[in-house]
CSV table of C-alpha atoms in Angstrom, one decimal:
chain,number,residue,atom,x,y,z
U,1,MET,CA,95.3,-1.3,-6.9
U,2,HIS,CA,94.7,0.8,-5.1
U,3,GLU,CA,96.5,-0.3,-2.0
U,4,GLN,CA,99.8,1.9,-3.1
U,5,SER,CA,97.5,5.0,-2.4
U,6,LEU,CA,96.1,3.1,1.1
U,7,VAL,CA,99.7,2.4,1.7
U,8,ARG,CA,101.0,6.0,1.1
U,9,SER,CA,98.2,6.8,4.6
U,10,LEU,CA,99.7,4.0,6.3
U,11,LEU,CA,102.9,5.9,6.2
U,12,LYS,CA,101.7,8.8,6.8
U,13,GLN,CA,100.4,7.7,10.3
U,14,VAL,CA,103.1,5.4,11.0
U,15,GLU,CA,105.5,9.6,10.6
U,16,SER,CA,103.1,10.7,12.9
U,17,LEU,CA,103.3,8.5,15.4
U,18,ARG,CA,107.2,8.5,14.7
U,19,CYS,CA,107.0,12.2,16.0
U,20,GLU,CA,104.9,11.5,18.1
U,21,TYR,CA,106.2,9.4,20.9
U,22,ASP,CA,109.3,10.7,19.4
U,23,GLY,CA,110.6,6.7,17.9
U,24,GLY,CA,113.7,5.9,15.9
U,25,CYS,CA,113.6,3.1,13.6
U,26,VAL,CA,110.3,1.8,12.6
U,27,SER,CA,111.2,-2.3,13.1
U,28,GLU,CA,107.5,-2.9,12.6
U,29,VAL,CA,104.1,-2.1,11.9
U,30,ARG,CA,101.3,-3.8,13.1
U,31,VAL,CA,97.9,-3.5,10.3
U,32,GLU,CA,94.7,-5.1,10.6
U,33,ILE,CA,92.2,-6.3,7.4
U,34,GLY,CA,88.9,-8.0,7.1
U,35,PRO,CA,86.7,-9.1,4.8
U,36,LEU,CA,85.0,-5.7,3.7
U,37,SER,CA,88.6,-3.5,4.1
U,38,GLY,CA,88.8,-4.1,0.7
U,39,VAL,CA,92.6,-4.4,0.8
U,40,GLU,CA,94.0,-7.9,-0.8
U,41,SER,CA,97.2,-8.8,2.3
U,42,LEU,CA,100.2,-9.7,-0.9
U,43,LEU,CA,99.3,-6.4,-2.3
U,44,LEU,CA,99.3,-4.4,0.4
U,45,LEU,CA,102.7,-6.7,1.7
U,46,GLY,CA,104.2,-5.7,-1.9
U,47,ALA,CA,103.1,-2.1,-1.9
U,48,PHE,CA,104.4,-1.3,1.0
U,49,GLU,CA,107.6,-3.2,0.2
U,50,LEU,CA,107.9,-0.7,-2.6
U,51,LEU,CA,107.0,2.8,-1.4
U,52,SER,CA,108.7,2.6,2.3
U,53,ASN,CA,112.2,2.7,0.3
U,54,GLY,CA,113.9,5.3,1.0
U,55,THR,CA,111.2,6.7,3.7
U,56,THR,CA,111.5,5.8,7.7
U,57,ALA,CA,109.6,2.5,7.5
U,58,ASP,CA,112.6,1.4,5.1
U,59,GLY,CA,113.1,-2.4,6.2
U,60,ALA,CA,110.5,-2.4,8.9
U,61,THR,CA,108.6,-5.9,8.9
U,62,LEU,CA,104.2,-5.2,8.1
U,63,VAL,CA,102.4,-7.8,9.4
U,64,VAL,CA,98.7,-7.8,8.5
U,65,ASP,CA,96.3,-9.6,11.2
U,66,GLU,CA,93.6,-10.7,9.2
U,67,VAL,CA,90.2,-10.5,10.8
U,68,PRO,CA,87.0,-11.8,10.5
U,69,LEU,CA,83.9,-9.7,9.6
U,70,MET,CA,81.4,-9.9,13.0
U,71,ALA,CA,78.4,-8.2,13.9
U,72,LYS,CA,75.7,-7.4,15.9
U,73,CYS,CA,71.8,-7.7,15.9
U,74,LYS,CA,69.9,-4.5,15.8
U,75,SER,CA,67.3,-5.8,17.2
U,76,CYS,CA,68.0,-8.9,19.5
U,77,SER,CA,71.9,-8.1,20.2
U,78,HIS,CA,73.2,-11.3,19.1
U,79,ALA,CA,76.6,-11.0,18.1
U,80,PHE,CA,78.0,-13.3,15.4
U,81,GLU,CA,80.0,-14.2,12.2
U,82,ILE,CA,78.9,-13.0,9.1
U,83,ASN,CA,79.7,-15.7,6.8
U,84,ASN,CA,79.3,-15.4,2.1
U,85,PHE,CA,78.2,-12.1,3.1
U,86,VAL,CA,74.3,-12.7,4.4
U,87,PHE,CA,74.4,-9.4,6.7
U,88,SER,CA,71.2,-10.6,8.2
U,89,CYS,CA,70.6,-11.9,12.0
U,90,PRO,CA,70.7,-15.7,12.1
U,91,LEU,CA,68.4,-15.7,14.9
U,92,CYS,CA,65.6,-13.2,14.2
U,93,GLY,CA,66.6,-12.0,10.7
U,94,GLY,CA,67.5,-8.8,12.1
U,95,ASN,CA,69.4,-5.8,10.0
U,96,VAL,CA,72.8,-5.8,11.3
U,97,LYS,CA,75.3,-3.7,12.9
U,98,VAL,CA,79.0,-4.6,11.2
U,99,THR,CA,81.4,-4.9,14.5
U,100,SER,CA,84.9,-5.6,12.9
U,101,GLY,CA,86.2,-6.3,9.1
U,102,GLU,CA,85.2,-3.4,7.6
U,103,GLU,CA,88.5,-1.2,8.3
U,104,PHE,CA,91.9,-0.7,7.9
U,105,LEU,CA,93.6,-0.2,10.5
U,106,LEU,CA,96.3,0.4,11.8
U,107,THR,CA,96.9,-1.3,15.3
U,108,SER,CA,100.8,-0.9,16.3
U,109,VAL,CA,104.4,0.3,15.4
U,110,SER,CA,107.7,-0.5,16.6
U,111,PHE,CA,111.1,1.5,16.9
U,112,SER,CA,114.5,0.2,17.5
U,113,GLY,CA,117.0,2.7,18.4
U,114,ASP,CA,117.3,6.3,19.3
U,115,PRO,CA,115.5,8.4,17.8
U,116,VAL,CA,116.1,9.7,14.2
U,117,GLN,CA,117.5,12.9,14.0
U,118,ASN,CA,115.2,13.2,11.0
U,119,GLU,CA,113.3,15.9,9.5
U,120,LEU,CA,109.0,15.3,8.7
U,121,SER,CA,110.0,15.9,4.9
U,122,THR,CA,110.3,12.1,4.8
U,123,ALA,CA,110.5,10.0,1.9
U,124,VAL,CA,106.7,9.5,1.8
U,125,GLU,CA,106.5,13.0,1.3
U,126,LYS,CA,109.2,12.7,-1.4
U,127,HIS,CA,107.1,10.1,-3.0
U,128,GLU,CA,104.1,12.3,-3.1
U,129,THR,CA,105.5,15.2,-5.2
U,130,ALA,CA,106.9,12.2,-7.8
U,131,SER,CA,103.8,11.0,-7.8
U,132,ALA,CA,101.7,14.4,-8.1
U,133,GLN,CA,103.8,15.3,-10.8
U,134,ARG,CA,103.5,12.2,-12.4
U,135,SER,CA,99.9,12.5,-12.5
U,136,GLU,CA,100.3,16.1,-14.2
U,137,ARG,CA,102.1,15.3,-16.7
F,1,MET,CA,122.4,-2.1,23.1
F,2,THR,CA,119.1,-1.9,21.5
F,3,THR,CA,115.7,-0.8,22.8
F,4,THR,CA,112.7,-1.8,21.4
F,5,LYS,CA,109.4,1.2,22.2
F,6,THR,CA,106.1,-0.5,20.6
F,7,ILE,CA,103.5,1.7,20.3
F,8,THR,CA,99.8,0.5,20.2
F,9,VAL,CA,97.0,2.1,19.0
F,10,ARG,CA,93.5,1.3,16.9
F,11,ARG,CA,94.0,4.1,13.8
F,12,ASP,CA,91.6,4.2,10.5
F,13,VAL,CA,94.2,4.3,7.9
F,14,ALA,CA,92.0,6.1,6.2
F,15,ALA,CA,91.1,8.3,8.8
F,16,GLU,CA,92.2,11.5,6.7
F,17,SER,CA,91.2,10.9,3.1
F,18,LYS,CA,87.3,10.3,5.2
F,19,ALA,CA,87.2,13.5,7.0
F,20,ASP,CA,88.4,15.6,4.0
F,21,ALA,CA,85.4,13.3,2.3
F,22,GLY,CA,83.5,15.0,5.8
F,23,ILE,CA,84.0,19.1,5.4
F,24,GLU,CA,83.5,18.8,0.9
F,25,ARG,CA,80.4,16.6,1.6
F,26,LEU,CA,78.8,19.4,4.5
F,27,ARG,CA,80.1,22.7,2.1
F,28,LEU,CA,78.1,21.2,-0.9
F,29,GLY,CA,75.7,19.9,0.7
F,30,ARG,CA,74.9,23.0,2.8
F,31,ARG,CA,74.9,25.1,-0.6
F,32,GLY,CA,72.1,22.6,-2.2
F,33,THR,CA,74.2,20.0,-4.5
F,34,LEU,CA,73.4,16.2,-3.7
F,35,VAL,CA,76.7,14.6,-4.6
F,36,VAL,CA,75.9,11.1,-6.7
F,37,ASN,CA,79.0,9.1,-7.0
F,38,LEU,CA,78.2,6.4,-10.3
F,39,LEU,CA,79.5,3.2,-9.8
F,40,SER,CA,79.1,-0.4,-12.0
F,41,SER,CA,81.5,-2.4,-14.3
F,42,PRO,CA,82.2,-0.9,-17.7
F,43,GLY,CA,79.6,-0.6,-20.2
F,44,ALA,CA,76.9,-0.9,-17.6
F,45,GLY,CA,75.6,2.0,-18.8
F,46,LYS,CA,76.6,5.0,-16.6
F,47,THR,CA,76.9,8.0,-19.6
F,48,ALA,CA,73.7,6.7,-21.2
F,49,LEU,CA,72.0,7.1,-17.7
F,50,LEU,CA,73.1,10.2,-17.4
F,51,GLU,CA,72.2,11.3,-21.7
F,52,ALA,CA,68.5,10.3,-20.4
F,53,THR,CA,68.9,12.2,-16.6
F,54,ALA,CA,70.1,15.0,-18.3
F,55,LYS,CA,67.1,14.9,-21.0
F,56,CYS,CA,64.5,14.2,-18.4
F,57,PHE,CA,65.3,16.6,-16.6
F,58,GLY,CA,65.2,19.3,-18.5
F,59,GLY,CA,66.1,23.3,-17.7
F,60,GLU,CA,64.1,21.5,-14.5
F,61,ARG,CA,67.0,20.6,-12.3
F,62,SER,CA,70.4,21.7,-13.3
F,63,MET,CA,73.1,18.8,-13.1
F,64,ALA,CA,77.1,19.0,-14.1
F,65,VAL,CA,78.8,15.9,-14.1
F,66,LEU,CA,82.8,15.0,-13.3
F,67,VAL,CA,83.2,11.8,-15.4
F,68,GLY,CA,86.3,9.5,-14.7
F,69,ASP,CA,88.0,7.0,-17.1
F,70,LEU,CA,92.1,5.8,-17.6
F,71,GLU,CA,91.9,6.8,-20.6
F,72,THR,CA,90.3,9.1,-23.5
F,73,ASP,CA,87.2,12.1,-22.9
F,74,ARG,CA,84.7,10.1,-25.1
F,75,ASP,CA,82.4,10.3,-22.0
F,76,ALA,CA,82.9,14.4,-21.7
F,77,GLN,CA,82.5,14.7,-25.6
F,78,ARG,CA,78.5,12.9,-25.2
F,79,LEU,CA,78.1,14.3,-21.9
F,80,SER,CA,79.2,18.0,-22.5
F,81,PRO,CA,76.4,19.3,-25.3
F,82,LEU,CA,74.0,18.6,-23.0
F,83,VAL,CA,75.2,19.7,-19.0
F,84,PRO,CA,78.8,21.2,-18.0
F,85,THR,CA,81.1,18.0,-17.6
F,86,ALA,CA,84.4,18.0,-17.3
F,87,GLN,CA,86.7,14.4,-17.6
F,88,LEU,CA,88.9,12.9,-15.1
F,89,THR,CA,90.8,10.5,-16.8
F,90,THR,CA,93.5,8.8,-14.3
F,91,GLY,CA,95.9,7.9,-16.4
F,92,GLY,CA,95.5,4.1,-15.5
F,93,ALA,CA,94.0,4.4,-11.8
F,94,CYS,CA,91.3,2.6,-11.3
F,95,HIS,CA,89.3,4.9,-9.3
F,96,LEU,CA,88.7,8.2,-8.5
F,97,GLU,CA,90.1,10.1,-5.5
F,98,LEU,CA,89.1,13.0,-3.8
F,99,PRO,CA,92.0,15.1,-4.8
F,100,LEU,CA,91.3,14.2,-8.4
F,101,VAL,CA,87.1,15.1,-8.5
F,102,ARG,CA,88.0,18.9,-6.2
F,103,ARG,CA,90.7,19.0,-9.8
F,104,GLY,CA,87.0,18.4,-11.9
F,105,LEU,CA,85.2,20.8,-10.3
F,106,ASP,CA,87.2,23.7,-9.9
F,107,ALA,CA,87.9,23.4,-14.0
F,108,LEU,CA,83.7,23.7,-13.9
F,109,GLY,CA,84.5,26.8,-11.8
F,110,ASP,CA,82.3,24.8,-8.5
F,111,PRO,CA,79.0,24.9,-10.1
F,112,GLN,CA,76.3,25.7,-7.8
F,113,VAL,CA,74.1,23.0,-9.3
F,114,ASP,CA,70.8,20.5,-7.6
F,115,PHE,CA,73.1,17.5,-8.6
F,116,LEU,CA,76.7,17.2,-8.9
F,117,PHE,CA,77.2,13.7,-10.8
F,118,ILE,CA,81.1,11.8,-9.9
F,119,GLU,CA,80.9,9.0,-13.2
F,120,ASN,CA,83.2,6.5,-11.5
F,121,VAL,CA,85.7,4.4,-13.5
F,122,GLY,CA,84.2,1.1,-14.6
F,123,ASN,CA,85.5,-0.9,-11.8
F,124,LEU,CA,83.4,-3.0,-9.5
F,125,VAL,CA,85.9,-3.3,-6.4
F,126,CYS,CA,88.6,-0.8,-6.0
F,127,PRO,CA,86.3,2.7,-6.0
F,128,ALA,CA,83.9,0.8,-3.7
F,129,SER,CA,86.9,1.8,-1.1
F,130,HIS,CA,87.3,5.8,-2.1
F,131,ASP,CA,85.0,8.3,-0.3
F,132,LEU,CA,84.4,11.2,-2.4
F,133,ALA,CA,81.9,13.0,-0.8
F,134,GLU,CA,78.7,11.5,-1.6
F,135,HIS,CA,76.3,12.1,-0.5
F,136,LEU,CA,74.5,9.0,-2.3
F,137,ARG,CA,75.8,6.0,-4.0
F,138,ILE,CA,74.7,4.3,-7.1
F,139,VAL,CA,75.4,1.1,-8.1
F,140,LEU,CA,74.2,-0.2,-11.3
F,141,VAL,CA,74.1,-3.6,-13.3
F,142,SER,CA,73.3,-3.9,-16.4
F,143,THR,CA,71.2,-7.0,-17.8
F,144,THR,CA,73.5,-8.3,-19.8
F,145,GLU,CA,76.4,-8.1,-16.8
F,146,GLY,CA,74.6,-11.1,-15.2
F,147,ASP,CA,72.5,-11.1,-11.4
F,148,ASP,CA,75.3,-12.7,-10.0
F,149,LYS,CA,77.1,-9.6,-9.3
F,150,PRO,CA,76.1,-8.6,-5.9
F,151,GLY,CA,77.4,-11.4,-4.4
F,152,LYS,CA,81.0,-11.6,-6.4
F,153,TYR,CA,81.7,-7.8,-5.1
F,154,PRO,CA,80.3,-7.8,-1.8
F,155,LYS,CA,82.0,-4.8,-0.7
F,156,MET,CA,80.3,-2.4,-3.8
F,157,PHE,CA,77.1,-3.7,-2.9
F,158,ARG,CA,76.9,-3.7,1.2
F,159,THR,CA,78.4,0.5,0.8
F,160,SER,CA,75.8,1.8,-1.8
F,161,ASP,CA,72.6,3.3,-1.0
F,162,THR,CA,70.7,2.3,-4.4
F,163,MET,CA,71.2,0.1,-6.7
F,164,MET,CA,70.3,0.9,-10.6
F,165,VAL,CA,69.6,-1.7,-12.7
F,166,THR,CA,69.7,-0.9,-16.6
F,167,LYS,CA,69.2,-2.2,-20.0
F,168,LEU,CA,65.7,-3.3,-19.4
F,169,ASP,CA,64.9,-3.4,-22.4
F,170,LEU,CA,67.3,-6.8,-23.5
F,171,LEU,CA,65.5,-9.0,-20.9
F,172,PRO,CA,64.2,-11.2,-23.3
F,173,HIS,CA,67.5,-12.1,-25.0
F,174,VAL,CA,69.0,-12.8,-21.4
F,175,PRO,CA,69.1,-15.3,-18.7
F,176,PHE,CA,68.9,-12.8,-16.1
F,177,SER,CA,66.9,-12.7,-13.5
F,178,VAL,CA,65.4,-9.1,-11.7
F,179,GLU,CA,64.3,-11.0,-8.7
F,180,ALA,CA,67.8,-13.1,-8.6
F,181,VAL,CA,70.1,-9.6,-8.9
F,182,ILE,CA,67.5,-8.2,-5.8
F,183,GLU,CA,67.4,-11.0,-3.4
F,184,ASP,CA,71.5,-11.2,-3.9
F,185,ALA,CA,71.8,-7.6,-3.2
F,186,ARG,CA,69.5,-6.9,-0.3
F,187,ARG,CA,71.1,-10.3,1.6
F,188,ILE,CA,74.4,-7.9,2.3
F,189,GLN,CA,72.6,-4.7,2.4
F,190,PRO,CA,69.4,-5.5,3.5
F,191,ASP,CA,68.3,-1.4,3.3
F,192,LEU,CA,69.4,-1.1,-0.4
F,193,ASP,CA,66.7,1.0,-2.5
F,194,VAL,CA,66.3,-0.5,-5.4
F,195,LEU,CA,65.5,1.1,-9.0
F,196,GLN,CA,65.2,-0.2,-12.6
F,197,ALA,CA,65.2,2.1,-16.1
F,198,CYS,CA,66.9,1.6,-19.7
F,199,ALA,CA,68.0,4.5,-20.9
F,200,ILE,CA,67.6,3.8,-24.4
F,201,ASP,CA,63.2,4.1,-24.6
F,202,GLY,CA,63.4,5.6,-21.3
F,203,THR,CA,62.0,3.3,-19.0
F,204,GLY,CA,61.9,4.3,-15.5
F,205,ILE,CA,64.4,7.4,-16.2
F,206,ARG,CA,60.8,9.6,-14.7
F,207,THR,CA,61.0,7.4,-11.8
F,208,TRP,CA,64.4,7.7,-11.8
F,209,CYS,CA,64.4,11.4,-11.7
F,210,ASP,CA,61.8,11.5,-9.3
F,211,TYR,CA,64.0,9.6,-7.2
F,212,LEU,CA,66.9,11.7,-6.9
F,213,VAL,CA,64.7,14.3,-6.1
F,214,SER,CA,63.4,12.8,-3.5
F,215,GLU,CA,66.3,11.9,-2.1
F,216,ARG,CA,68.2,15.0,-2.1
F,217,THR,CA,65.2,16.5,-0.3
F,218,LYS,CA,65.0,14.1,1.8
F,219,ARG,CA,69.4,13.7,2.3
F,220,LEU,CA,70.4,17.7,2.3
F,221,ALA,CA,68.0,18.4,4.7
F,222,GLU,CA,70.9,17.7,7.6
F,223,PHE,CA,73.0,19.9,5.9
F,224,GLU,CA,70.5,22.6,6.7
């Protein structure tokens, strides 16, 4: 269940984009995950709903795009989708570089309405403080 | 009328923690400490391997251990008579993160050692996703777990530099093929180094220690 700590990082980035672009309420957050991102879609959605509560992303929809694991051969440059986690080139057997499916990416944030006149001390930070206090105990 | 504005980006959600880990890796690497993250399922023999490592190194190389568990300081009690050890209890969390590692380093007074071992929480899933500023990531697979583990936990094996097969002494009693586990793991990570050991009778421990010394030289060269 490490999705919660990932969602904390995600909410921080969403908040930083909201400040950067002077956005209003966050209405949609879109992310990309792949088979090697270490993120499970359902757990992510649950953690987002829980942790966005009381933040400027409260009520926002989280859209999760699942991308395939893609790679490119370092020897012959063949680009292909990796199936069954076999990380070698199906044409020449060469070593490959993974080009997608390994990361957990924030891909877009939608804002609706006027900029929220809010201070930087958002509920995300409150969550962190509460969590830090819990771990101190 | 409500207006909607969409900002399109491509940002790695873990970018901040990765950058933070990079800074710590640089700091420890520059002063000659190789950070080794040890990962495995519970009971694969991480603590036993560290006990054997401490005995094998003797005074020849200095080491310290940060040991992660959900509860208790049992592993720290085993290791602290041998080497400086700090227990990191996660209170239920399934993996270690860098702030806990830093807390452990502080508890030990930020020791100037050749090797800092981080014994992660026994779990082949979540710890794979967290960079603890290690220079070397090692996954242990014990012969009692079965040789089919790499394919079941691809991220763990894909992100590891080395696989250590442990509990070799039990091979005659369990249906485990060393060749099969190596083949399965190298399908996922073709560059994986493979070692084998038994911490109880000492088989493979000298080779493991020599490997650590040579990896330290190789991996810390880029920080000089």
